Amino acid sequence: MWGALLRRGGRGAGGLWRLASSGPPWSQVVSEAEKIVGYPTSFMSLRCLLSDELSNIAMQVRKLVGTKHPLLDTARQRSLAEITELIHTAFLVHRGIVNIGELKSCDGPLKDMQFGNKMAVLSGDFLLANACTSLAQLQNTKVVELISSAIGDLVQGIYYENSKSSEENCLTDDIGISTWKEQVYLSHSALLAKSCQAAMELAKHSAEIQDMAFQYGRHMSMSHKLHSDLQPFIKECSSDTLSFSLNSAPVVLHQEFLGREAWIKQIREAQGKGNIMDYKKLREAIKAGKGVTSAIDLCRCHGNRALAALERFPPSEARAALANIVCAVTRFP
């Protein structure tokens, strides 16, 4: 994605606003963006990481360090994308840590869980350390500052998530959608937004262009989060035990429209014996309100703001690919 944002030239994108209402699915638009960049950007592809060809290229690029060779500019754009994905992956691994205190005997041997936690901590720290080392090698103070501040935002956002994890089956705080946006920015949007801005800094673009890249990353990731939160409410699911976060966007908006007292009443009506939540019953109650449709509207609003930021860039295949990514997360059945 970051590599695509840096590309110039190519065929015109045209009609960004028209793209907001149609387009291919998420997996397809990401694949098309990867083709423009020239390599699969996701670390989900271990085959890519272990490729001898990529290793040889990396060795040759390292030899150019200090020579001011033009190829280094391209390598530093690509390196930033890898750094960002390393950071993202590191925090995903850290999120896999299990709360030992909440385990039951049926969950498995305690020693296995403890070992898994240790591996998650060490693996996440290893990825994060490598990302920080590569970040320093970019030799750009502003980029280091931007990505470092994004790491700080992630830590703060995950701390909030963990503090709320024990309340998932209880009454949630009356946070409101504005507070929800602030929290989602920290835990989901900051890294992408600041990485897009950093990419423009490495490419030596103006402060105005850097801000547009930041706005695209921020609003696109916000749309992606809203799209993810909406899935339990818009997808047909045969499971009666489908769960969802009580702090997700549709629920927060539903609570705002319904009022605190009525929301507490709905929560209690959905709780059975032993305070076990009947998520199917609660989901139907939320779908009957305005929260889901409001969340869809909010998702499209952020998508349009991301497209508006893209309009400041010249037409290119890269711009079209980034627009299609927005379309993929703002399209609903």
Steps between C-alpha positions, in 0.01 A plus 500: 500500500777741594694411188193560288455844656850597384455397137466774238391500137303220334142506383256747649282390786205724418162505677603435859156588626339256255723224637356547847180318404646200319815296458665161551525326840773570758731210413497590132576871546788421737639252248479759224677758719778250571553452126549876457756505779672200350499255789260356760505748787345277763713311750226238497700358208785313669610372160578861407707551815705186436556564130865470394440755226380764746791423732750553218337831407515613862870414519576703189301799626692495829824541303366829367453654844706816521548529121193723440399272214153589355384143562515570874201734475287215367640262761414746782140529381470123501685471834249733669211277390677197646573685825136600537381147438756364748367736767142404419584130515691543827197653670270233355725238658493686832120510483508119500606493866246309709375625835597206722271616779191453282585145386285201589607138534334417167720753317805275518815449709614813681867438415420502128323833533789647697748380239284646224495835679878503530538422130254774408690757706841397369387472138325836506798668665735345242294634209470842662876518567576415138255764382663765719847405373386529138327828582826651624673389179268723296701792643209742497425669831143599414412149382644351820297750703178421311526121528618518861198710592278246319647223717417708806143544374470124452618431853248746640220354286577141599516601866145631468387181324648283775342710772161441338547131418365388837182703439402338171227294667393780734355846458722724290586858576296772333795607282318655204605486136747790529694319772479179295664682208784625721566151630487340155741762368756396762464124459434474126539820298813673631750250360359503147441877494848588623662241275331655197626840612849358555498354149439847358780638718743240361391595148573867588148627442361819649335528840162537329541173308620329816185613679281365218674164529441507876131578448464217250657248739295621794162496331560181304598309814200644685274372221671162522437480874134599459461240225647236730276599792194476276559143381313322787195714426486486120620146426263208517629261765358162592672498839281586797807584707641772273670752728610857436665776697269709712734790423468466120370792294145371430451426871634839609276680251202284599559593863513871411168485315332279760613676815698361791210364708331323208838352396561359848153347487577331167827366637327349803228347286767331287682359803393153606593293800849564630507833311573313175427731209258390231676675211243389244219669692706813560610512136138495381415782739790710368410427138147625569640839604690772315852402604579274204380737228677790672824301511468428127449871431802585715711242316410656166562849637857413596542325166398814313745706705776256408407535132501879535858482627597285200365766263805713586729244336546481120311224316689171493452126535612533861229757578238280336616201708480701821153621406388142436624403846267762646213373286554147625440603862206732432291258291218322682238250380 
